[in-house]
Short mmCIF file of C-alpha atoms and ligand atoms in Angstrom, two decimals:
data_model
loop_
_atom_site.label_atom_id
_atom_site.label_comp_id
_atom_site.label_asym_id
_atom_site.label_seq_id
_atom_site.Cartn_x
_atom_site.Cartn_y
_atom_site.Cartn_z
CA MET A 1 10.40 -16.99 -9.53
CA PRO A 2 14.17 -18.42 -9.57
CA THR A 3 15.99 -16.39 -11.92
CA ASP A 4 16.58 -19.15 -14.40
CA GLY A 5 13.32 -18.53 -15.76
CA THR A 6 12.17 -21.98 -14.25
CA ALA A 7 7.93 -21.66 -12.34
CA THR A 8 7.76 -23.46 -8.63
CA ALA A 9 4.56 -24.71 -7.18
CA LEU A 10 5.19 -21.92 -4.85
CA ASP A 11 5.45 -19.73 -7.86
CA ALA A 12 1.71 -20.13 -9.06
CA ILE A 13 0.49 -19.08 -5.56
CA VAL A 14 2.71 -15.85 -5.07
CA ALA A 15 5.60 -14.62 -7.12
CA SER A 16 7.74 -11.88 -6.52
CA PRO A 17 7.53 -9.00 -8.94
CA PHE A 18 10.92 -8.41 -8.23
CA SER A 19 12.18 -11.60 -8.76
CA ARG A 20 9.86 -11.80 -12.00
CA LEU A 21 12.13 -8.72 -13.28
CA ALA A 22 15.74 -9.87 -12.26
CA GLY A 23 14.97 -13.24 -14.63
CA LEU A 24 13.35 -10.45 -17.58
CA LEU A 25 16.45 -8.48 -17.36
CA ALA A 26 18.98 -11.35 -16.37
CA GLY A 27 21.44 -11.25 -18.99
CA ILE A 28 20.78 -7.98 -20.34
CA GLU A 29 23.34 -4.85 -19.99
CA PRO A 30 21.64 -1.53 -18.95
CA GLY A 31 22.58 0.51 -21.83
CA ALA A 32 23.33 3.88 -19.85
CA LYS A 33 24.36 4.31 -16.34
CA PRO A 34 21.41 2.20 -14.44
CA ILE A 35 18.77 3.97 -13.01
CA ASP A 36 16.43 2.02 -10.51
CA LEU A 37 12.82 3.37 -10.43
CA SER A 38 11.38 -0.04 -10.13
CA LEU A 39 10.81 -0.67 -6.53
CA GLY A 40 8.58 2.14 -4.19
CA GLU A 41 11.15 2.65 -1.61
CA PRO A 42 11.53 6.65 -0.61
CA ARG A 43 14.51 7.84 -0.41
CA ALA A 44 13.93 11.30 1.08
CA MET A 45 15.94 12.42 3.96
CA ILE A 46 16.18 10.68 7.73
CA PRO A 47 14.29 13.21 9.54
CA SER A 48 16.85 14.92 12.12
CA PHE A 49 15.10 13.40 15.53
CA LEU A 50 15.68 9.64 14.75
CA GLY A 51 18.89 9.47 15.41
CA PRO A 52 19.41 11.29 18.78
CA ILE A 53 16.00 9.02 20.04
CA LEU A 54 17.74 6.21 18.83
CA GLN A 55 21.21 6.47 20.31
CA GLU A 56 19.40 7.32 23.72
CA ARG A 57 17.08 4.56 23.72
CA LEU A 58 20.02 2.21 22.67
CA GLY A 59 19.84 0.02 25.63
CA GLU A 60 16.09 -0.63 25.38
CA PHE A 61 17.43 -3.45 22.24
CA SER A 62 18.00 -6.29 25.47
CA ARG A 63 14.42 -5.86 26.01
CA TYR A 64 11.61 -7.72 24.38
CA PRO A 65 9.01 -5.10 23.52
CA PRO A 66 5.59 -5.89 24.87
CA ILE A 67 3.82 -7.39 21.68
CA ARG A 68 0.70 -4.77 21.92
CA GLY A 69 3.05 -2.02 22.03
CA ILE A 70 4.31 0.87 24.69
CA PRO A 71 1.11 2.88 25.92
CA ALA A 72 2.84 6.16 24.13
CA LEU A 73 2.95 4.75 20.37
CA ARG A 74 -0.72 3.71 20.50
CA GLU A 75 -1.36 7.42 22.03
CA ALA A 76 0.54 8.87 19.63
CA ILE A 77 -1.17 6.54 16.66
CA ALA A 78 -4.64 7.60 18.40
CA ALA A 79 -3.71 11.16 18.35
CA TRP A 80 -2.47 11.47 14.71
CA ILE A 81 -5.63 9.87 13.11
CA GLY A 82 -7.82 12.13 15.24
CA ARG A 83 -5.99 15.44 13.79
CA ARG A 84 -5.79 13.73 10.26
CA TYR A 85 -9.87 12.75 10.17
CA PRO A 86 -11.08 15.12 12.54
CA ILE A 87 -14.15 13.37 12.79
CA LEU A 88 -12.43 10.71 14.60
CA GLN A 89 -10.32 12.96 17.24
CA ARG A 90 -10.70 11.93 20.76
CA GLN A 91 -13.16 8.86 18.98
CA ILE A 92 -9.90 6.56 18.94
CA ASP A 93 -9.42 4.76 22.36
CA PRO A 94 -5.52 4.14 22.19
CA GLU A 95 -6.54 0.62 24.29
CA ARG A 96 -9.35 -0.92 21.92
CA HIS A 97 -8.62 0.72 18.32
CA VAL A 98 -5.17 0.24 17.79
CA LEU A 99 -2.41 -1.95 17.29
CA PRO A 100 1.41 -0.79 16.26
CA LEU A 101 2.29 -3.32 13.37
CA THR A 102 5.83 -4.00 12.58
CA GLY A 103 5.57 -2.12 9.08
CA SER A 104 2.16 -2.40 7.41
CA ARG A 105 2.87 -5.85 5.07
CA GLU A 106 2.57 -7.68 8.31
CA GLY A 107 -0.34 -7.11 9.48
CA LEU A 108 -2.36 -6.88 6.04
CA PHE A 109 -0.72 -10.92 5.42
CA SER A 110 -1.23 -12.24 8.66
CA ALA A 111 -4.71 -10.06 9.72
CA ILE A 112 -6.30 -12.66 7.41
CA PHE A 113 -6.30 -15.80 10.02
CA PRO A 114 -8.25 -14.01 13.09
CA ALA A 115 -10.94 -12.50 10.07
CA LEU A 116 -11.53 -15.50 8.66
CA ALA A 117 -11.75 -17.19 12.33
CA ARG A 118 -14.62 -14.72 12.60
CA ARG A 119 -17.48 -16.63 11.51
CA GLU A 120 -18.26 -19.01 9.47
CA PHE A 121 -19.06 -19.13 5.74
CA ALA A 122 -21.38 -20.88 3.37
CA GLY A 123 -18.71 -22.44 1.13
CA LYS A 124 -15.42 -21.27 0.52
CA PRO A 125 -14.11 -17.65 1.75
CA ALA A 126 -13.66 -15.33 -0.43
CA VAL A 127 -11.29 -12.25 -0.33
CA LEU A 128 -11.62 -9.24 -2.68
CA VAL A 129 -8.32 -8.45 -4.66
CA PRO A 130 -8.08 -5.29 -6.30
CA ASN A 131 -6.19 -6.26 -9.58
CA PRO A 132 -3.58 -5.07 -10.16
CA PHE A 133 -2.27 -5.22 -5.98
CA TYR A 134 0.19 -5.00 -3.70
CA GLN A 135 1.47 -9.17 -3.60
CA ALA A 136 1.03 -9.38 -0.22
CA TYR A 137 -3.08 -9.02 -0.07
CA ALA A 138 -3.09 -12.89 -2.54
CA ALA A 139 -0.45 -14.10 0.41
CA ALA A 140 -2.83 -14.11 2.78
CA ALA A 141 -5.54 -15.26 0.63
CA ALA A 142 -3.15 -18.52 -0.58
CA ALA A 143 -1.49 -19.35 3.22
CA SER A 144 -5.18 -18.58 4.86
CA GLY A 145 -6.98 -20.98 1.91
CA ALA A 146 -9.13 -18.62 0.68
CA GLU A 147 -9.99 -18.00 -2.46
CA ALA A 148 -8.87 -15.04 -3.76
CA VAL A 149 -11.50 -13.21 -6.26
CA TYR A 150 -9.32 -10.12 -8.53
CA LEU A 151 -11.60 -7.55 -9.07
CA PRO A 152 -10.15 -5.59 -12.51
CA ALA A 153 -9.33 -1.71 -11.36
CA ARG A 154 -9.18 -0.64 -15.21
CA SER A 155 -9.19 3.48 -16.13
CA GLU A 156 -12.76 2.64 -17.31
CA THR A 157 -13.92 2.28 -13.32
CA GLY A 158 -11.12 5.13 -12.54
CA PHE A 159 -8.52 1.93 -11.38
CA LEU A 160 -10.75 1.23 -8.41
CA PRO A 161 -12.87 -2.05 -8.53
CA ASP A 162 -16.34 -1.73 -8.93
CA LEU A 163 -18.07 -2.27 -6.00
CA GLU A 164 -21.41 -2.04 -7.76
CA ALA A 165 -20.71 -4.90 -9.98
CA LEU A 166 -20.22 -7.82 -7.23
CA SER A 167 -22.90 -10.57 -7.21
CA GLU A 168 -24.65 -10.68 -3.71
CA ASP A 169 -23.73 -14.65 -3.54
CA LEU A 170 -19.97 -13.49 -3.73
CA LEU A 171 -20.77 -11.01 -1.18
CA ARG A 172 -22.11 -13.13 1.20
CA ARG A 173 -19.52 -15.59 1.36
CA THR A 174 -16.53 -12.65 1.34
CA ALA A 175 -14.48 -12.10 4.62
CA VAL A 176 -12.23 -8.99 3.54
CA LEU A 177 -12.64 -6.54 1.08
CA TYR A 178 -8.84 -5.24 0.66
CA LEU A 179 -8.75 -1.32 -1.26
CA CYS A 180 -6.00 0.46 -1.46
CA SER A 181 -6.33 3.98 -1.80
CA PRO A 182 -3.93 6.33 -2.85
CA SER A 183 -3.77 2.84 -4.90
CA ASN A 184 -0.21 1.04 -5.63
CA PRO A 185 -0.01 0.63 -8.79
CA GLN A 186 -1.87 3.29 -11.01
CA GLY A 187 -2.43 6.11 -8.25
CA ALA A 188 -6.11 6.39 -7.71
CA VAL A 189 -7.98 7.87 -4.79
CA ALA A 190 -11.16 6.26 -3.47
CA ARG A 191 -13.19 9.07 -2.97
CA ARG A 192 -15.75 9.45 0.10
CA ASN A 193 -18.84 8.24 -2.05
CA TYR A 194 -16.74 5.00 -2.82
CA LEU A 195 -15.33 4.29 0.53
CA GLU A 196 -19.15 5.03 1.85
CA LYS A 197 -20.42 2.55 -0.54
CA ALA A 198 -17.19 -0.05 0.75
CA VAL A 199 -18.09 0.40 4.27
CA GLU A 200 -21.64 -0.03 3.85
CA LEU A 201 -21.28 -3.59 1.77
CA ALA A 202 -18.97 -4.72 4.88
CA ARG A 203 -21.95 -3.94 6.84
CA ARG A 204 -24.32 -5.41 5.09
CA PHE A 205 -22.48 -8.51 4.00
CA ASP A 206 -20.47 -8.67 7.63
CA PHE A 207 -17.32 -8.58 6.01
CA LEU A 208 -14.04 -7.15 6.92
CA LEU A 209 -12.94 -3.93 4.52
CA PHE A 210 -8.97 -3.97 5.05
CA ALA A 211 -8.50 -0.14 3.76
CA ASP A 212 -4.91 0.03 2.77
CA GLU A 213 -3.70 3.59 3.48
CA CYS A 214 0.09 3.55 3.88
CA TYR A 215 0.00 5.83 1.49
CA SER A 216 -2.51 8.48 2.85
CA GLU A 217 -0.25 11.80 2.93
CA ILE A 218 1.49 11.28 -0.10
CA TYR A 219 -1.12 12.84 -2.79
CA SER A 220 -1.18 15.94 -5.17
CA ASP A 221 -4.06 18.54 -3.90
CA ALA A 222 -6.46 17.59 -1.28
CA PRO A 223 -5.56 14.99 1.47
CA PRO A 224 -7.57 11.54 0.87
CA PRO A 225 -10.39 10.83 2.59
CA GLY A 226 -9.98 7.37 5.19
CA ALA A 227 -11.86 4.50 5.42
CA LEU A 228 -12.54 5.05 9.10
CA GLU A 229 -13.65 8.94 9.49
CA ILE A 230 -16.20 7.62 6.95
CA ALA A 231 -17.47 4.26 9.04
CA GLN A 232 -17.49 6.68 11.87
CA ALA A 233 -19.35 8.71 9.73
CA SER A 234 -22.03 6.91 8.78
CA GLN A 235 -23.21 5.23 11.78
CA GLY A 236 -20.73 6.50 14.80
CA SER A 237 -18.96 3.21 15.03
CA LEU A 238 -15.54 2.03 13.36
CA ALA A 239 -17.50 -1.36 13.26
CA ASN A 240 -16.21 -3.90 10.26
CA VAL A 241 -13.95 -1.55 9.09
CA LEU A 242 -9.88 -1.54 10.09
CA ALA A 243 -7.01 0.89 8.10
CA PHE A 244 -3.62 -0.02 8.02
CA ASN A 245 -1.22 2.95 7.92
CA SER A 246 2.90 3.48 7.84
CA LEU A 247 6.06 5.62 9.10
CA SER A 248 7.32 4.19 5.77
CA LYS A 249 5.91 6.18 2.58
CA ARG A 250 4.32 8.85 5.11
CA SER A 251 7.87 9.48 6.56
CA GLY A 252 10.22 7.89 3.64
CA LEU A 253 11.81 5.45 6.47
CA PRO A 254 10.87 1.76 4.99
CA GLY A 255 13.73 0.62 6.83
CA LEU A 256 12.10 0.97 10.14
CA ARG A 257 9.48 -1.49 10.10
CA SER A 258 6.62 0.89 11.92
CA GLY A 259 3.23 0.78 11.63
CA PHE A 260 -0.42 0.36 12.68
CA ILE A 261 -4.05 -0.93 12.17
CA ALA A 262 -6.88 0.47 13.57
CA GLY A 263 -10.25 0.45 13.29
CA ASP A 264 -13.07 -2.12 14.67
CA PRO A 265 -12.43 -2.88 18.27
CA GLU A 266 -14.32 -6.31 18.40
CA PHE A 267 -11.79 -7.32 15.50
CA ILE A 268 -8.35 -5.63 17.20
CA ALA A 269 -9.07 -6.83 20.08
CA ALA A 270 -9.16 -10.56 17.98
CA PHE A 271 -6.20 -9.53 16.18
CA GLY A 272 -3.84 -8.74 19.17
CA ARG A 273 -4.69 -12.47 20.43
CA PHE A 274 -3.08 -13.66 17.27
CA ARG A 275 -0.31 -11.27 16.92
CA ASN A 276 0.56 -12.10 20.57
CA VAL A 277 1.59 -15.59 19.58
CA ALA A 278 2.36 -15.09 15.58
CA CYS A 279 3.90 -11.64 14.76
CA PRO A 280 7.14 -9.74 15.53
CA GLN A 281 7.46 -7.04 18.19
CA MET A 282 8.37 -3.70 17.15
CA PRO A 283 11.60 -2.85 18.97
CA LEU A 284 11.39 -0.87 21.77
CA PRO A 285 14.28 2.45 20.58
CA ILE A 286 11.90 2.35 16.93
CA GLN A 287 8.50 2.45 18.82
CA GLN A 288 10.19 5.51 20.42
CA ALA A 289 11.39 7.07 17.31
CA SER A 290 7.53 6.10 15.75
CA VAL A 291 6.05 8.39 18.51
CA ALA A 292 8.07 10.90 17.25
CA ALA A 293 7.49 10.39 13.66
CA TRP A 294 4.05 10.21 14.00
CA GLY A 295 3.44 13.52 16.09
CA ASP A 296 5.91 15.55 13.54
CA GLU A 297 3.97 17.04 10.61
CA ALA A 298 7.08 18.98 8.94
CA HIS A 299 9.36 16.34 7.87
CA VAL A 300 6.02 14.71 6.31
CA ALA A 301 5.02 18.21 4.30
CA GLN A 302 9.13 18.67 3.22
CA GLY A 303 8.57 14.85 1.52
CA ARG A 304 5.62 15.52 -0.04
CA ALA A 305 7.03 18.51 -1.69
CA ARG A 306 9.99 16.64 -3.25
CA TYR A 307 7.35 14.26 -4.65
CA ARG A 308 5.06 17.10 -5.88
CA GLU A 309 8.18 18.51 -7.89
CA ASN A 310 8.84 15.04 -9.08
CA PHE A 311 5.46 14.97 -10.12
CA ASP A 312 5.94 18.78 -12.18
CA ILE A 313 9.08 17.35 -13.95
CA ALA A 314 6.69 14.21 -15.12
CA ASP A 315 4.49 16.77 -16.73
CA GLU A 316 7.13 18.79 -18.22
CA VAL A 317 8.98 15.97 -20.01
CA LEU A 318 5.94 13.34 -20.14
CA GLY A 319 2.94 15.79 -20.93
CA SER A 320 0.07 13.50 -22.01
CA ARG A 321 2.53 10.80 -23.18
CA TYR A 322 1.77 7.16 -22.58
CA GLY A 323 -1.66 7.74 -21.02
CA TYR A 324 0.32 9.74 -18.40
CA ARG A 325 -1.98 12.09 -16.41
CA ARG A 326 -0.77 12.88 -13.13
CA PRO A 327 -2.20 10.69 -10.25
CA ALA A 328 -4.17 11.93 -7.51
CA GLY A 329 -1.75 10.02 -5.03
CA ALA A 330 0.89 7.98 -4.06
CA PHE A 331 3.98 8.39 -6.32
CA PHE A 332 4.02 6.25 -9.35
CA LEU A 333 3.99 7.08 -12.70
CA TRP A 334 1.42 4.07 -14.52
CA LEU A 335 2.43 4.28 -18.16
CA ASN A 336 0.56 2.26 -20.86
CA MET A 337 3.04 0.96 -23.20
CA ALA A 338 0.89 -0.43 -25.80
CA GLN A 339 2.07 0.54 -28.73
CA PHE A 340 5.26 -0.63 -27.63
CA GLY A 341 4.76 -4.29 -26.85
CA GLY A 342 3.16 -3.95 -23.61
CA GLY A 343 4.94 -3.38 -19.86
CA GLU A 344 7.39 -6.54 -19.93
CA ALA A 345 8.99 -5.55 -23.75
CA ALA A 346 9.28 -1.82 -22.53
CA ALA A 347 10.59 -2.82 -19.61
CA LYS A 348 13.60 -5.12 -21.78
CA THR A 349 13.66 -2.19 -24.32
CA LEU A 350 13.94 0.60 -21.73
CA TRP A 351 16.72 -1.11 -19.28
CA GLN A 352 18.60 -2.26 -22.54
CA ASP A 353 18.36 1.05 -24.25
CA CYS A 354 18.60 3.33 -21.99
CA GLY A 355 19.84 1.88 -18.40
CA VAL A 356 15.94 2.66 -16.68
CA LYS A 357 14.69 -0.43 -14.81
CA VAL A 358 11.02 -0.11 -14.97
CA LEU A 359 8.51 -2.63 -13.50
CA PRO A 360 6.09 -4.20 -16.18
CA GLY A 361 2.61 -4.10 -14.43
CA THR A 362 1.44 -7.46 -15.49
CA TYR A 363 4.24 -8.83 -12.15
CA LEU A 364 1.53 -6.59 -10.02
CA ALA A 365 -1.55 -8.65 -11.47
CA ARG A 366 -3.33 -11.83 -12.25
CA VAL A 367 -5.32 -13.07 -15.24
CA GLU A 368 -9.11 -12.24 -15.17
CA PRO A 369 -11.01 -14.76 -16.16
CA ASP A 370 -11.61 -14.05 -19.80
CA GLY A 371 -7.98 -13.89 -20.56
CA SER A 372 -7.04 -10.49 -20.12
CA ASN A 373 -4.37 -9.09 -17.43
CA PRO A 374 -5.34 -5.46 -16.45
CA GLY A 375 -1.76 -5.09 -15.92
CA LYS A 376 -0.11 -6.18 -19.56
CA ASP A 377 -0.25 -2.72 -20.60
CA HIS A 378 1.62 -0.70 -18.60
CA VAL A 379 4.31 -0.20 -16.48
CA ARG A 380 4.70 1.37 -13.04
CA ILE A 381 7.79 4.16 -12.40
CA ALA A 382 8.79 4.95 -8.73
CA LEU A 383 9.57 8.05 -8.62
CA VAL A 384 11.33 7.73 -5.31
CA SER A 385 14.76 9.68 -6.32
CA ASP A 386 15.41 13.04 -6.42
CA GLY A 387 14.02 15.71 -9.18
CA GLU A 388 17.77 15.34 -11.46
CA THR A 389 17.49 11.56 -11.23
CA ALA A 390 13.68 11.43 -12.28
CA ARG A 391 14.09 14.17 -14.69
CA GLU A 392 17.55 12.43 -16.59
CA ALA A 393 14.98 8.81 -16.13
CA LEU A 394 12.01 10.38 -18.21
CA THR A 395 14.37 11.86 -20.26
CA ARG A 396 16.15 9.41 -21.60
CA ILE A 397 12.37 7.10 -21.92
CA VAL A 398 11.14 9.89 -23.79
CA VAL A 399 13.95 10.09 -25.79
CA ARG A 400 13.77 6.46 -26.59
CA LEU A 401 10.19 5.95 -26.96
CA GLY A 402 9.21 8.68 -28.55
C1 LIG B 501 0.25 -0.85 -1.22
C2 LIG B 501 1.18 -1.17 -0.38
N1 LIG B 501 0.68 -1.61 0.80
C3 LIG B 501 1.93 -2.01 1.79
C4 LIG B 501 3.03 -1.77 1.74
C5 LIG B 501 3.58 -2.05 2.77
O1 LIG B 501 4.89 -1.75 3.58
P1 LIG B 501 5.11 -1.34 5.12
O2 LIG B 501 4.94 -2.65 5.46
O3 LIG B 501 6.31 -0.81 4.33
O4 LIG B 501 4.46 -0.64 5.55
C6 LIG B 501 3.31 -1.11 0.41
C7 LIG B 501 4.96 -1.22 0.15
O5 LIG B 501 5.56 -1.09 -1.17
C8 LIG B 501 2.45 -0.93 -0.41
O6 LIG B 501 3.01 -0.47 -1.56
#
């Protein structure tokens, strides 16, 4: 949305939460040295192996990279999936099941087109989107002409959409169900039985489950289950299921723009044909660096330890204020600000009085048919800074709000 507050036709379709935040805070001076916790941009250390690889491969920037990626990258991704989900060991064929992406966002958006071309739909195809949600899903639905159907993901349903509540009429015209686990913004993790239900519905109604798992390696206790392992366990195949992942959160390298899609081989083939003409290739030196990143877990464990320290600080400073409970995964706090006038009012107060920038939950959600907005009461806080900064920001919030 333009920062002068005027809405355009485009904003009615998609509006960046960060542009909206800039509009909300325009002209307000921060009340203290600013701390920006609005953006989920990991600020971990750059893994030491990255620099030498990029330096050594510098000359490869002069070549057009293959759109399907170099074999070594697809192999490294397939091997990582097999290590992470033992049932998939040696089951992922780098030729048939994997495509590298320039970050998962690119795929979460562009995969909608081959998904809609997969089959005929009686009526307007529906794209099911958890609400609140990562904005690329809505952009995909809007650009492809499908109908986005928003599924509330509130605390009453464990911050995940209620899959039992979907009508057969809707499921019959569903092209894609986006699921995010661990979820942005609430940090909810879909358990095995939840994923089993999602996979079963996708197969019964022949739609695609797009499992956004880019936070899969950021968790509190146990590694979250993945949609592909559930698909494999239930029928010995990956049919109807696609997982998206990325080095952005796992390796703390959002600037690398390196991710993948893996799963249903028929869809991977179709998407590969589509990407061949429509999507960006990943530069060769980045592909080489990505091979090393998918092959190393030490830097991932370090990142996870750092997020855990931040959540230890949140436990200590917040206690049970604002409905806080340590999330099962991802690196966000999803705090209820209803008693402070809702998420937008609280975001303004915290910027104006404490210099802490947080994101109103309403910018991550859509109004439901009953007029309610499942993000309205909340703010999202990305705990991606160092511990000292996190402590300072949370302390300022508690001192101000009580
Ligand atoms: C839920 C979710 N999905 C996907 C992405 C995209 O990540 P990337 O394109 O960097 O892989 C993000 C980034 O913030 C995200 O929060």
